[in-house]
PDB file of C-alpha atoms in Angstrom:
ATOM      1  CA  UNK A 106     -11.519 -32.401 -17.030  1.00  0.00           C
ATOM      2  CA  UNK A 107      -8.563 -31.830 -14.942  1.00  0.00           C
ATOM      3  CA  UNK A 108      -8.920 -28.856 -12.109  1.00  0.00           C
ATOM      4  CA  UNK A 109      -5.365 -27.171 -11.490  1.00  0.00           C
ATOM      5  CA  UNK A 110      -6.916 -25.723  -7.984  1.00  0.00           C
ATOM      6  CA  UNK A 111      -4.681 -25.123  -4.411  1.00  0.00           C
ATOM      7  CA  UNK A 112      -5.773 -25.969  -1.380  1.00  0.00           C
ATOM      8  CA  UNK A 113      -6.847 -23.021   0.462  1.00  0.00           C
ATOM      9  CA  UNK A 114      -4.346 -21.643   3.078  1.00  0.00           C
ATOM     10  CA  UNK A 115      -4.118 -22.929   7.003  1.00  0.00           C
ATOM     11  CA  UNK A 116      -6.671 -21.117   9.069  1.00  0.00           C
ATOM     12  CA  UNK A 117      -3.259 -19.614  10.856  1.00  0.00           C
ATOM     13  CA  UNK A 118      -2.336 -17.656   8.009  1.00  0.00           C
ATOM     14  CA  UNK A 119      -5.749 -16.780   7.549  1.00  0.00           C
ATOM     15  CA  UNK A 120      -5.877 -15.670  11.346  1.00  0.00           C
ATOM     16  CA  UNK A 121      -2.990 -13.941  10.726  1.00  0.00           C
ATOM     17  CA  UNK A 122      -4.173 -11.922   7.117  1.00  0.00           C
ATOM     18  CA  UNK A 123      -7.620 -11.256   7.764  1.00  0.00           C
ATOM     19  CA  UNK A 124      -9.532 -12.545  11.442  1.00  0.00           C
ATOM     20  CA  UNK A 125      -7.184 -11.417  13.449  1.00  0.00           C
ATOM     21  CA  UNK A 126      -5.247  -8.651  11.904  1.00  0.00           C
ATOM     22  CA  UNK A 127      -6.355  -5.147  13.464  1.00  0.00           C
ATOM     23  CA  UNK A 128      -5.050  -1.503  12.538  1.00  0.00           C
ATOM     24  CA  UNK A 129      -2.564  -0.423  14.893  1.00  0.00           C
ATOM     25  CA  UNK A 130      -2.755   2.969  16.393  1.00  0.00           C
ATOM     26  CA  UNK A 131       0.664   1.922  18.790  1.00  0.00           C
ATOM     27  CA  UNK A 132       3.713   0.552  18.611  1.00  0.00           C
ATOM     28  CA  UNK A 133       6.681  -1.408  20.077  1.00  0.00           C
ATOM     29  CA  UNK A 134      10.407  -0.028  19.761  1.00  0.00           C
ATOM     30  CA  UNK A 135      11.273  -2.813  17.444  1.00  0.00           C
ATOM     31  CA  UNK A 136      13.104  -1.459  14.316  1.00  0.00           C
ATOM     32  CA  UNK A 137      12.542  -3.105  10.608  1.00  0.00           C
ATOM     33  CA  UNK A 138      15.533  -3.517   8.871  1.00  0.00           C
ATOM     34  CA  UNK A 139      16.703  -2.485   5.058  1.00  0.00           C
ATOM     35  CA  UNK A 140      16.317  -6.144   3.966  1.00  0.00           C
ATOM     36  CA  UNK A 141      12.840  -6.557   5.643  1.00  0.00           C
ATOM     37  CA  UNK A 142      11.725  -3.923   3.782  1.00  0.00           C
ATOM     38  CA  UNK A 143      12.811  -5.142   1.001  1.00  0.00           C
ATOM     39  CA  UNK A 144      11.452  -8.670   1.631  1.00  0.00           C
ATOM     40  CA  UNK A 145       8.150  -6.467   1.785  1.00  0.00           C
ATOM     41  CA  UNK A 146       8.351  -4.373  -2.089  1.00  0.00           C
ATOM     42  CA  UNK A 147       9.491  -8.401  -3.351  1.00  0.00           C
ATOM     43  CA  UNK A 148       6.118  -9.736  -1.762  1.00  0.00           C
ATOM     44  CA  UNK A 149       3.738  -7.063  -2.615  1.00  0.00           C
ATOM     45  CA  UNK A 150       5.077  -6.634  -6.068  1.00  0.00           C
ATOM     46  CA  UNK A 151       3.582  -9.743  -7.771  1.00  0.00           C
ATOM     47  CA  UNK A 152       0.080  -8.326  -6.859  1.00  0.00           C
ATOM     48  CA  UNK A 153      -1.928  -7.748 -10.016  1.00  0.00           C
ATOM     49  CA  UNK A 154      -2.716  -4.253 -11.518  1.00  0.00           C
ATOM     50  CA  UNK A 155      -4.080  -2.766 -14.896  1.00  0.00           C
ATOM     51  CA  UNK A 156      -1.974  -3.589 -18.105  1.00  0.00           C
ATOM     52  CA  UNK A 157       0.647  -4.580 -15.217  1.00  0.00           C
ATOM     53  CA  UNK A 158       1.223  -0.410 -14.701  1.00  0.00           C
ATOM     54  CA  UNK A 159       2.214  -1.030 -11.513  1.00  0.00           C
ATOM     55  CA  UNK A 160       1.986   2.738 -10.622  1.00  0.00           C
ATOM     56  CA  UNK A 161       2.529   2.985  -7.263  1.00  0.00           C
ATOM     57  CA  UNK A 162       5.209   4.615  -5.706  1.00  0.00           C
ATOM     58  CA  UNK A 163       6.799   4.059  -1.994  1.00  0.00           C
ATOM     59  CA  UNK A 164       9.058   6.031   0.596  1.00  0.00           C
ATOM     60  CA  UNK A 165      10.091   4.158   3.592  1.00  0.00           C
ATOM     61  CA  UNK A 166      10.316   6.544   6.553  1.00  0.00           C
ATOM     62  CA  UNK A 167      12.274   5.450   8.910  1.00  0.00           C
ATOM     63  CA  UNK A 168      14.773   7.845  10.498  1.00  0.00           C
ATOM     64  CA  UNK A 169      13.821  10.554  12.606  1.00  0.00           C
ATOM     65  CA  UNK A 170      14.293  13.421  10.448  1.00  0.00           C
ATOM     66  CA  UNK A 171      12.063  11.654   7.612  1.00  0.00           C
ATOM     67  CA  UNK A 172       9.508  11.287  10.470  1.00  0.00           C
ATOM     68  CA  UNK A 173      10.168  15.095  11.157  1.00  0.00           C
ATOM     69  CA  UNK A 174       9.225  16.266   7.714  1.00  0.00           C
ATOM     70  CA  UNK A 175       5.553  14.549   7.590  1.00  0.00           C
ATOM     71  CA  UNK A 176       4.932  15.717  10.936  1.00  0.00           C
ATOM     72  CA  UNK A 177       3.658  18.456   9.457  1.00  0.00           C
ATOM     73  CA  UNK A 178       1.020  17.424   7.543  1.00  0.00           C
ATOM     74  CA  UNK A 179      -0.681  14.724   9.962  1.00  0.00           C
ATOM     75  CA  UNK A 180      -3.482  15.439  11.815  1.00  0.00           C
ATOM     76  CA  UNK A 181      -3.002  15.395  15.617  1.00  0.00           C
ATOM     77  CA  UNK A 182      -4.159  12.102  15.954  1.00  0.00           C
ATOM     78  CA  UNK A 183      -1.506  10.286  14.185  1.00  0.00           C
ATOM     79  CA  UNK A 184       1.421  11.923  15.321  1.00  0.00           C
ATOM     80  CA  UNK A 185       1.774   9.852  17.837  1.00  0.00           C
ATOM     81  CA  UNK A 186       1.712   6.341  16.498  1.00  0.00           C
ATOM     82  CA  UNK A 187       3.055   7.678  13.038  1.00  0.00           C
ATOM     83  CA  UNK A 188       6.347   8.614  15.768  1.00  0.00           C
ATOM     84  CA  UNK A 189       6.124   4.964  17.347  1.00  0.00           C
ATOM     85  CA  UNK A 190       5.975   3.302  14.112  1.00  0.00           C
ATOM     86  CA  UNK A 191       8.732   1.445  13.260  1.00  0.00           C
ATOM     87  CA  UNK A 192       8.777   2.689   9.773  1.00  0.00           C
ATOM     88  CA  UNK A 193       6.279   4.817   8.016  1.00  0.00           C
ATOM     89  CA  UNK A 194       5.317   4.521   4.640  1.00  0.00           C
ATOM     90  CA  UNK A 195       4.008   6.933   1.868  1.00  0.00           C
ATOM     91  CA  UNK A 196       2.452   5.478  -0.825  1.00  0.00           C
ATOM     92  CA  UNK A 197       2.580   7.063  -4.101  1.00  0.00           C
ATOM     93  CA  UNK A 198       1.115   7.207  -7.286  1.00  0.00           C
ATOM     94  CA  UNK A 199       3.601   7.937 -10.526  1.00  0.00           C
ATOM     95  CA  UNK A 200       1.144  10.341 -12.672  1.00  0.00           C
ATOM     96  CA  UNK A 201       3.173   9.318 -15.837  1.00  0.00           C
ATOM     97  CA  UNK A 202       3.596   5.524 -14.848  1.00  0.00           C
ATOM     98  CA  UNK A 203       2.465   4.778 -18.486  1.00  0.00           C
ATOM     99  CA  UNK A 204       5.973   5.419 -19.825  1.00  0.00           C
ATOM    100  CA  UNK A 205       6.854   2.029 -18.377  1.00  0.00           C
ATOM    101  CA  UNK A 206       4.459   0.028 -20.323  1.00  0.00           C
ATOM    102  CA  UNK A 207       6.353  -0.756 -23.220  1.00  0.00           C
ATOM    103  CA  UNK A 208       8.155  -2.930 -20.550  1.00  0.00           C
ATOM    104  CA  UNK A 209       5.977  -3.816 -17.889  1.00  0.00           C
ATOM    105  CA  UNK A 210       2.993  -4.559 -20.912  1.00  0.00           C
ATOM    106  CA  UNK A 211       4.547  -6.187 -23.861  1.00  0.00           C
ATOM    107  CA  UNK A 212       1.602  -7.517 -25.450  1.00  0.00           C
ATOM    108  CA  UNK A 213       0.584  -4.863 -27.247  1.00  0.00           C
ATOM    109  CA  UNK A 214       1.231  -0.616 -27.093  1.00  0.00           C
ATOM    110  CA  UNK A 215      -0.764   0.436 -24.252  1.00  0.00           C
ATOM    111  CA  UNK A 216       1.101   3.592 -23.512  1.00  0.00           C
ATOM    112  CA  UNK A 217      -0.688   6.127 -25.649  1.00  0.00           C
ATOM    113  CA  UNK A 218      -3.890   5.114 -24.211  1.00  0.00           C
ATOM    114  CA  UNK A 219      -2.813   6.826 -21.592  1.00  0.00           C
ATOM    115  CA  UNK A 220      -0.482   9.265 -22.687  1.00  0.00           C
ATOM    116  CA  UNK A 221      -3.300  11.433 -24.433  1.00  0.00           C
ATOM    117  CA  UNK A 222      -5.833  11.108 -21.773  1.00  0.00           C
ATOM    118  CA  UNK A 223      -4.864  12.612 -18.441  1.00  0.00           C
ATOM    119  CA  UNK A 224      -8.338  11.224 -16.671  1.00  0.00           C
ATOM    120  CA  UNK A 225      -7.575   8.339 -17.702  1.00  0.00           C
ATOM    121  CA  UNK A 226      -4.356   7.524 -16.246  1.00  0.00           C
ATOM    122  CA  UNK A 227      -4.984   9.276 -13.405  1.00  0.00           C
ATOM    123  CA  UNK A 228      -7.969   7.262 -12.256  1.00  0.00           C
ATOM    124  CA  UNK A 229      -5.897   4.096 -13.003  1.00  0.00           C
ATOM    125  CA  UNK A 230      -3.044   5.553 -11.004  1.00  0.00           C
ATOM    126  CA  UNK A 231      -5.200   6.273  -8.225  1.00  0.00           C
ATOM    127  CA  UNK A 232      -7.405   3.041  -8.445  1.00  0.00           C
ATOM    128  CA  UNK A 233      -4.139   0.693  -8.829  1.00  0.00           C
ATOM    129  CA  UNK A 234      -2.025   2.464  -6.310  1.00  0.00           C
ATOM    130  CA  UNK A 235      -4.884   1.482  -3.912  1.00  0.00           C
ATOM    131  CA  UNK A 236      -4.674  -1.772  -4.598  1.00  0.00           C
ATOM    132  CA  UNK A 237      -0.991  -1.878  -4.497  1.00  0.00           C
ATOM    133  CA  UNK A 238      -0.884  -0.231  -1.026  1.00  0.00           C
ATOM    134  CA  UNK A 239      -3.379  -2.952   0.160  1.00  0.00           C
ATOM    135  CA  UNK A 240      -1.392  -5.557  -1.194  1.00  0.00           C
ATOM    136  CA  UNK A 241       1.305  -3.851   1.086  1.00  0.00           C
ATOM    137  CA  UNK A 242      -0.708  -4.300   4.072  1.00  0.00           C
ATOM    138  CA  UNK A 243      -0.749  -8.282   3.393  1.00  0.00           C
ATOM    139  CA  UNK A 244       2.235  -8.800   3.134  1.00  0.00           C
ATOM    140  CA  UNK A 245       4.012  -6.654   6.125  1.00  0.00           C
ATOM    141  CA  UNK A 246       1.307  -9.036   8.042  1.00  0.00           C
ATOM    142  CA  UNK A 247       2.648 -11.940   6.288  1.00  0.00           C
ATOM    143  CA  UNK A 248       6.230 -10.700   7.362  1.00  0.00           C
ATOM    144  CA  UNK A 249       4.915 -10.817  11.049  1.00  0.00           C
ATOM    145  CA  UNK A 250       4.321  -6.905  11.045  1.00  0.00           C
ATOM    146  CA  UNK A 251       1.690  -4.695  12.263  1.00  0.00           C
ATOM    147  CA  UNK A 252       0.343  -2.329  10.568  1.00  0.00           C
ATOM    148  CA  UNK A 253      -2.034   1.018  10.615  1.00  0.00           C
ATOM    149  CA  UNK A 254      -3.137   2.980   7.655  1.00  0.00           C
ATOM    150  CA  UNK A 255      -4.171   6.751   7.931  1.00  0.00           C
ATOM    151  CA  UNK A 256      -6.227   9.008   5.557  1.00  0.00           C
ATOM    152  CA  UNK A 257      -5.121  11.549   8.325  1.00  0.00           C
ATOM    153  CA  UNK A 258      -2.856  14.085   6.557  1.00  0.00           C
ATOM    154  CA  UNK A 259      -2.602  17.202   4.280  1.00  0.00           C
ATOM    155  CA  UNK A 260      -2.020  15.818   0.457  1.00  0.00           C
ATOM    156  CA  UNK A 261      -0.869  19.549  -0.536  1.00  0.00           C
ATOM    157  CA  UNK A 262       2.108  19.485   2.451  1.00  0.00           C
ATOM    158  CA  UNK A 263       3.336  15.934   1.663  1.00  0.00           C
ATOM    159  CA  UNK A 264       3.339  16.556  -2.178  1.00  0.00           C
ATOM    160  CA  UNK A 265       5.173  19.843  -1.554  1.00  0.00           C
ATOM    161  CA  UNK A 266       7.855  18.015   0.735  1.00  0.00           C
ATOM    162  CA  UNK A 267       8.329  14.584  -0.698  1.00  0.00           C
ATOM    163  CA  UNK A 268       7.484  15.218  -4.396  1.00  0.00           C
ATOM    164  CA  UNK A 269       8.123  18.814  -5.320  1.00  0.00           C
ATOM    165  CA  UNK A 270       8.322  18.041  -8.932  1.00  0.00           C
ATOM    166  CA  UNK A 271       4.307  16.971  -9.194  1.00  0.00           C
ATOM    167  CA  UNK A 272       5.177  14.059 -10.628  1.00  0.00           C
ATOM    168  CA  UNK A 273       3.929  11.454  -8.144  1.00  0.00           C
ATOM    169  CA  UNK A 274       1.200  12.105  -5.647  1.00  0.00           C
ATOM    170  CA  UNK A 275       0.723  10.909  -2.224  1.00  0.00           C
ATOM    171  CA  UNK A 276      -2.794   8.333  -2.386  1.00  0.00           C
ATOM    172  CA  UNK A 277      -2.367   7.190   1.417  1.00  0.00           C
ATOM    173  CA  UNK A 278       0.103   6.572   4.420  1.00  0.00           C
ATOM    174  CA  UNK A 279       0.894   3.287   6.250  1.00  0.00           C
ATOM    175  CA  UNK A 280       2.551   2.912   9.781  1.00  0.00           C
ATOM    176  CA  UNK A 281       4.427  -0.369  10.476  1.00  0.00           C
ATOM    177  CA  UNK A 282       5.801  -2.297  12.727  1.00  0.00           C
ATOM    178  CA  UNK A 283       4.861  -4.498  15.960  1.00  0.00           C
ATOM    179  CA  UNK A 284       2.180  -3.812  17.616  1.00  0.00           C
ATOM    180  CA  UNK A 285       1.877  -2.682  21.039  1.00  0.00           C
ATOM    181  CA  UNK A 286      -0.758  -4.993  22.492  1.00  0.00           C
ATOM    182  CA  UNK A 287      -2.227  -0.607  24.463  1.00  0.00           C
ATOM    183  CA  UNK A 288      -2.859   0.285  20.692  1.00  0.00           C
ATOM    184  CA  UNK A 289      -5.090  -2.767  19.666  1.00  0.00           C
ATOM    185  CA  UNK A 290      -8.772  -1.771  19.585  1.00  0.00           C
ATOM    186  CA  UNK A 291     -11.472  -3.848  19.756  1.00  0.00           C
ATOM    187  CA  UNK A 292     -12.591  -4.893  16.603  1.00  0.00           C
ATOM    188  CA  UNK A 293     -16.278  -3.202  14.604  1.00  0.00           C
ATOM    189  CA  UNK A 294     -18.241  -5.441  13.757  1.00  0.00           C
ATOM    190  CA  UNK A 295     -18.349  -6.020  10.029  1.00  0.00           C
ATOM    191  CA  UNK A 296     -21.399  -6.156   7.366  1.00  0.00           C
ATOM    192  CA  UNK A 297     -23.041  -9.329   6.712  1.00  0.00           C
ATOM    193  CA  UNK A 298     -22.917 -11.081   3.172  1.00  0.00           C
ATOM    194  CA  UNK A 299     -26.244 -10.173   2.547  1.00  0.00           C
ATOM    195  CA  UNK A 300     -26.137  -6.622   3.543  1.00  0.00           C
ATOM    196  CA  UNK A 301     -23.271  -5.939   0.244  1.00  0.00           C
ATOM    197  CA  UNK A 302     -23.293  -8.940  -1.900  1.00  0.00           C
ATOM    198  CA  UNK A 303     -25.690 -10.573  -4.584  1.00  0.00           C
ATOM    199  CA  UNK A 304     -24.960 -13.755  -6.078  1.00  0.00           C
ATOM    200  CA  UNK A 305     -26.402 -13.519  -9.609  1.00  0.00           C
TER     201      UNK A 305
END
């Protein structure tokens, strides 16, 4: 039988994904431009989600008055590199992302398995969103950025600036850019295989 496997990826880009990729809490004056960013949404975009919902939802802040209106709701801690970041991204979840199925899932009529059942979706909004926003993360590192995400913030305040209508909620923030080499942490030490994993 024929295996249709890839090699695994040079330990470089491995470096650069997982060993040594930190979360920056500084960064450099170095601006990303419009067509970085979108080099970004066209990498992250292929990463898989639920019935292909794709729910997430992303503002790029980047100019100073964006910046200005999340200030706001940050915690003190992460006004500072949220400021330094190059750009600083919300990451959204669409509460009524199933109204795209009948494009994004053509196999069959997921919609109204979702439509009628507002835990539902909102758990997969939530749980895909995630993973979208991770997703992000991989690729901005792939795209030689930094990045640093933050739990840090008032939901209520950025849902009342950025998304008045209540349609999408905010699920988490991420600062990009480069990294200043004074924001780089030493790294925690990670669990062992053992300690969260069973091979049944």
């Amino acid at each position: 039988m024929t295996q249709n496997t890839q090699p695994p990826l040079a330990s470089d880009a491995l470096n650069r994904l997982f060993r040594d990729a930190r979360t920056v809490h500084a960064f450099q004056p170095v601006p990303v431009s419009d067509e970085t960013i979108r080099q970004l949404y066209e990498l992250l975009k292929w990463g898989p989600t639920a019935f292909n919902a794709q729910p997430a939802r992303y503002l790029f802040l980047r100019s100073p008055e964006a910046k200005a209106r999340l200030r706001p709701a940050l915690s003190s801690g992460n006004l500072a590199q949220t400021d330094a970041a190059a750009v600083t991204v919300i990451v959204a979840q669409d509460s009524r992302f199933y109204e795209h199925l009948p494009q994004q899932f053509p196999v069959y009529d997921a919609k109204p398995l979702f439509e009628g059942n507002a835990a539902l979706a909102e758990a997969t909004a939530f749980r895909n969103s995630s993973l979208q926003g991770a997703y992000l993360i991989l690729a901005a590192r792939s795209l030689g950025l930094d990045s640093g995400a933050q739990s840090g913030f008032d939901p209520g305040k950025v849902n009342a600036e950025f998304f008045p209508d209540g349609r999408y909620q905010v699920n988490f923030i991420i600062n990009l850019g480069v990294a200043d080499p004074a924001g780089i942490h030493p790294r925690g030490p990670r669990l062992d295989f053992d300690q969260v994993g069973q091979i049944l």
